[in-house]
Coordinates of C-alpha atoms in Angstrom, one line a residue:
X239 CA -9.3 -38.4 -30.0
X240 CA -8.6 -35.0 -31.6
X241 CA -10.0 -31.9 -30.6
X242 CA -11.0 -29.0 -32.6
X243 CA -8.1 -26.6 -31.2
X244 CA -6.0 -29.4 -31.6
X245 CA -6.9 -29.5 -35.4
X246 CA -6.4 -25.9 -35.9
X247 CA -3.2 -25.4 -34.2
X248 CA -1.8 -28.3 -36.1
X249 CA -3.0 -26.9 -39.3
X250 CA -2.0 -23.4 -38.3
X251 CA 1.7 -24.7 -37.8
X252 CA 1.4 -26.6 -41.1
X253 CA 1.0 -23.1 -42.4
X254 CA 4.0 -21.8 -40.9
X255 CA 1.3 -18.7 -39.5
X256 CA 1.7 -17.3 -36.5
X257 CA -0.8 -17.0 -33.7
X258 CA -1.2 -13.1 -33.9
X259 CA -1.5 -13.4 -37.9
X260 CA -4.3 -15.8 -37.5
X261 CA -5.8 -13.4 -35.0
X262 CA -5.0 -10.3 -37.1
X263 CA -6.9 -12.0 -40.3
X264 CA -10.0 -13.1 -38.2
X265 CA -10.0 -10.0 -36.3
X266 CA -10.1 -11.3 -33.0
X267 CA -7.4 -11.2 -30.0
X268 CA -4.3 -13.5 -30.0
X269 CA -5.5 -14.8 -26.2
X270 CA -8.7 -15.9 -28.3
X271 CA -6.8 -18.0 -30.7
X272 CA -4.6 -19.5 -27.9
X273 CA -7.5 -20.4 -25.9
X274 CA -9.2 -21.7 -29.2
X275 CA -6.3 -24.1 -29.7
X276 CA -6.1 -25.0 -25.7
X277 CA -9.7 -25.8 -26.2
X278 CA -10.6 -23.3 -23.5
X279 CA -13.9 -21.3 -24.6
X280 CA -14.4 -19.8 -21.4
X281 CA -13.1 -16.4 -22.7
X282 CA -15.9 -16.0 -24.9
X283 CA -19.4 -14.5 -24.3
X284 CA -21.4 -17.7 -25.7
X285 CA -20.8 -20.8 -27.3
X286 CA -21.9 -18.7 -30.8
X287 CA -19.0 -16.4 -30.4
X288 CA -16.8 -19.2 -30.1
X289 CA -18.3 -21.1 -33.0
X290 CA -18.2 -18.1 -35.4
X291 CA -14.0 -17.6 -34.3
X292 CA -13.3 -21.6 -34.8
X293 CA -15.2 -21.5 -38.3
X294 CA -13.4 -17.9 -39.5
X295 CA -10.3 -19.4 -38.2
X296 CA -10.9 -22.5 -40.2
X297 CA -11.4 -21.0 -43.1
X298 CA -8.2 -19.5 -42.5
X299 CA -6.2 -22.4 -42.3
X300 CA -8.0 -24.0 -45.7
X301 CA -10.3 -26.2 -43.6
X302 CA -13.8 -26.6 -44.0
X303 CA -16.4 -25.8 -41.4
X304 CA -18.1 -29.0 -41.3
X305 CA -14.6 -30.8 -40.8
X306 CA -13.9 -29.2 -37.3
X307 CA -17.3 -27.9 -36.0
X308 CA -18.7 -31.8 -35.3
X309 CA -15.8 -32.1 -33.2
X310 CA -16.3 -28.4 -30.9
X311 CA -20.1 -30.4 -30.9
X312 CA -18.4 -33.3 -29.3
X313 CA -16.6 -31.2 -27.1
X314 CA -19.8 -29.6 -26.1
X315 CA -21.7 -32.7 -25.5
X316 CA -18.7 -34.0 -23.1
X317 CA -18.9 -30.7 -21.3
X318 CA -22.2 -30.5 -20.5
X319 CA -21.4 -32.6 -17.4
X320 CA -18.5 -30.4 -16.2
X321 CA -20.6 -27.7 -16.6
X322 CA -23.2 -28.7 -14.4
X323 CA -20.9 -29.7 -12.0
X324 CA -19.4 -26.4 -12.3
X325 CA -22.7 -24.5 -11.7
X326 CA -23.3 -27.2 -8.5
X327 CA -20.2 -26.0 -7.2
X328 CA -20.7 -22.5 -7.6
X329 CA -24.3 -23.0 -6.2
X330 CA -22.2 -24.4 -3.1
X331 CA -19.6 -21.7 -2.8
X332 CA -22.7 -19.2 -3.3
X333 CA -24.3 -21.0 -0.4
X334 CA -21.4 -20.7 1.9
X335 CA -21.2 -17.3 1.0
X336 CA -24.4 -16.8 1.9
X337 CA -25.0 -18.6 5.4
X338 CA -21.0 -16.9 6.3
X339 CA -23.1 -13.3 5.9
X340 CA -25.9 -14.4 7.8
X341 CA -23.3 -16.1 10.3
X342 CA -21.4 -11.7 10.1
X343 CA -24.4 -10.1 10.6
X344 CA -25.7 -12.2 13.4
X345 CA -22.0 -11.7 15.0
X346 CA -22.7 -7.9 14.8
X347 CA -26.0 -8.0 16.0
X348 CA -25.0 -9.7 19.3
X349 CA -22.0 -7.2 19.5
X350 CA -24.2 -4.3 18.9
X351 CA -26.7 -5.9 21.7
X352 CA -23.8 -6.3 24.4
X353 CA -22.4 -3.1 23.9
X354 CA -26.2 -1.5 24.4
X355 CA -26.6 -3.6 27.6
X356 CA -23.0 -3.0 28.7
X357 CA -24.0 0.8 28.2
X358 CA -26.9 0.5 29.9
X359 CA -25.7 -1.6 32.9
X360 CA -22.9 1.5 33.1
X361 CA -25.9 3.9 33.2
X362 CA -28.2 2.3 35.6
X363 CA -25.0 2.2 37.9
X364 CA -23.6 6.0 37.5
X365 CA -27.9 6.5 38.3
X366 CA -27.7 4.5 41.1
X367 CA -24.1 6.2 42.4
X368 CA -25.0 9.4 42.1
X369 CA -29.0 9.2 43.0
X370 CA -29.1 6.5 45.5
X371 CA -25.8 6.5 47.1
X372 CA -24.1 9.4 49.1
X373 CA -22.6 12.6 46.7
X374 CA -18.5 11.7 46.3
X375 CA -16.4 13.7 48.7
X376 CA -13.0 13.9 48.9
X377 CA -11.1 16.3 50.9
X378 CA -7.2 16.3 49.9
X379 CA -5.9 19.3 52.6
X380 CA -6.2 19.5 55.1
X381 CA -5.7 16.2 57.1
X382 CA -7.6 15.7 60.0
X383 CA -6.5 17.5 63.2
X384 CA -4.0 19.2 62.0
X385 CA -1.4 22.0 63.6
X386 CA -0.2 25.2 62.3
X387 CA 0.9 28.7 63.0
X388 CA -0.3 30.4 59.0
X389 CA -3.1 33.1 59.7
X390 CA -4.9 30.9 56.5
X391 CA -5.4 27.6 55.3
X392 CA -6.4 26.4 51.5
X393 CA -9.0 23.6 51.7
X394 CA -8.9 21.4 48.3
X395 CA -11.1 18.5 47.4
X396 CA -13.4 17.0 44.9
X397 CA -16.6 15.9 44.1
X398 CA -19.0 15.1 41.4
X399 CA -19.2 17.9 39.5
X400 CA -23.3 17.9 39.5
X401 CA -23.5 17.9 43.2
X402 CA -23.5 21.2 45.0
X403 CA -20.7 21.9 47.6
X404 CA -20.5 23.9 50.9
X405 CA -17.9 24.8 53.3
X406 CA -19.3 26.2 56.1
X407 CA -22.8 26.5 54.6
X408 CA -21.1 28.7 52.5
X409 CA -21.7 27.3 48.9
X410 CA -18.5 27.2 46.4
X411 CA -18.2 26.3 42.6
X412 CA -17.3 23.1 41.7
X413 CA -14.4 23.0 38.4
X414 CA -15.4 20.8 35.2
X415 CA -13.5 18.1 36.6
X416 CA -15.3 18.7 40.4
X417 CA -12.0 19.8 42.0
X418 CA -12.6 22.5 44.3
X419 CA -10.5 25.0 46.1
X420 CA -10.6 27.4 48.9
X421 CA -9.2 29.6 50.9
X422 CA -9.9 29.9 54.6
X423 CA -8.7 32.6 57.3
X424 CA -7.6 31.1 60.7
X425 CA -8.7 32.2 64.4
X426 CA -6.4 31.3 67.0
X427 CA -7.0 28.3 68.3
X428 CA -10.0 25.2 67.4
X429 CA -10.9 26.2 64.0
X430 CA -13.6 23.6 62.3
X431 CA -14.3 23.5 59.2
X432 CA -17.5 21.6 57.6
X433 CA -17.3 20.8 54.1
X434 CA -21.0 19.1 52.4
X435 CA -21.8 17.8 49.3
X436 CA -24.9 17.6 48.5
X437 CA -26.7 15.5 44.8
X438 CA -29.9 16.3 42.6
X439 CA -31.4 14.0 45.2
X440 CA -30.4 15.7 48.5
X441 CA -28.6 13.0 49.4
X442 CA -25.3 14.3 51.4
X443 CA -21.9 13.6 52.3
X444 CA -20.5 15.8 55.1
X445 CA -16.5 15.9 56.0
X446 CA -15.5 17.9 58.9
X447 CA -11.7 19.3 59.4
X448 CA -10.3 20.4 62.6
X449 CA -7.4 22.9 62.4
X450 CA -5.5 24.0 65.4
X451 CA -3.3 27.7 65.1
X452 CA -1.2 28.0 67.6

């Protein structure tokens, strides 16, 4: 069975007239009259867009309206089944659209949730270090029981920053990073030094150096 582009284009090449002459007389694009004649109407706004281009085209090519319109009806008619089955499917890609969203945003809810715990588990801990624990001490020079003949000696450690830090109950600033650094004048023979650190929570951590100048 014909159909109505099929009509047209036949007629048109009858004619010896070429698609954009067609196009130019009915003042419509030539991708409208090629998608007329490939009986593809999808490129028009409504079915009476399409109906008014296949009727000015008709005229066109000498044909009367009521010769080719019963036949865009038929197509129509035909269609109507595609076109729900269209609209189903698109209801069906919509849907999986949809529940993939819903599947995203739960995704980044649960990723937002372990990050908070993680973040909070990382709190509680550094809490529980710093406030329950004993203050971090670490004293890098000198070793224990060491021997030397220098008049003076330079102590160096670290700690947490926050805590407070004494040599010799004499207190000393701690750097941004808690390194600390001092220097100590030697008495011949047993020198000891005492180094404390003490947190918010007077919690301590005490480190004692024994230096021997001979």
């Amino acid at each position: 069975m014909k159909t109505v582009g099929e009509i047209l284009r036949l007629r048109r090449e009858q004619l010896k007239l070429q698609v954009k002459e067609v196009a130019s007389q009915i003042k419509a694009k030539e991708y409208q009259i090629q998608a007329i004649e490939n009986n593809n109407f999808s490129c028009f706004s409504s079915e009476v867009f399409a109906l008014g281009y296949i009727q000015d085209y008709a005229d066109i090519v000498g044909l009367k309206s009521e010769e080719v319109v019963p036949f865009f009806r038929r197509m129509e008619e035909r269609g109507g089944k595609k076109n729900e089955l269209i609209m189903k499917n698109q209801y069906s890609v919509n849907e999986k659209i949809g529940q993939a969203e819903k599947n995203i945003a739960k995704i980044v809810m649960v990723l937002g949730t372990l990050t908070i715990l993680i973040f909070f588990i990382f709190f509680l801990v550094s809490e529980y270090r710093k406030n329950i624990l004993k203050p971090m001490l670490v004293i890098v020079y000198p070793t224990e029981n060491i021997q030397t003949k220098s008049s003076s000696i330079k102590i160096q450690g670290k700690s947490d920053k926050e805590n407070k830090l004494f040599i010799n109950e004499e207190e000393l600033a701690l750097s941004e990073n808690g390194d600390f650094s001092r220097k100590m004048i030697l008495e011949r023979g047993i020198n000891k030094f005492v180094i404390k650190a003490i947190n918010r929570n007077q919690k301590e951590t005490v480190i004692e150096r024994i230096v021997l100048k001979k």
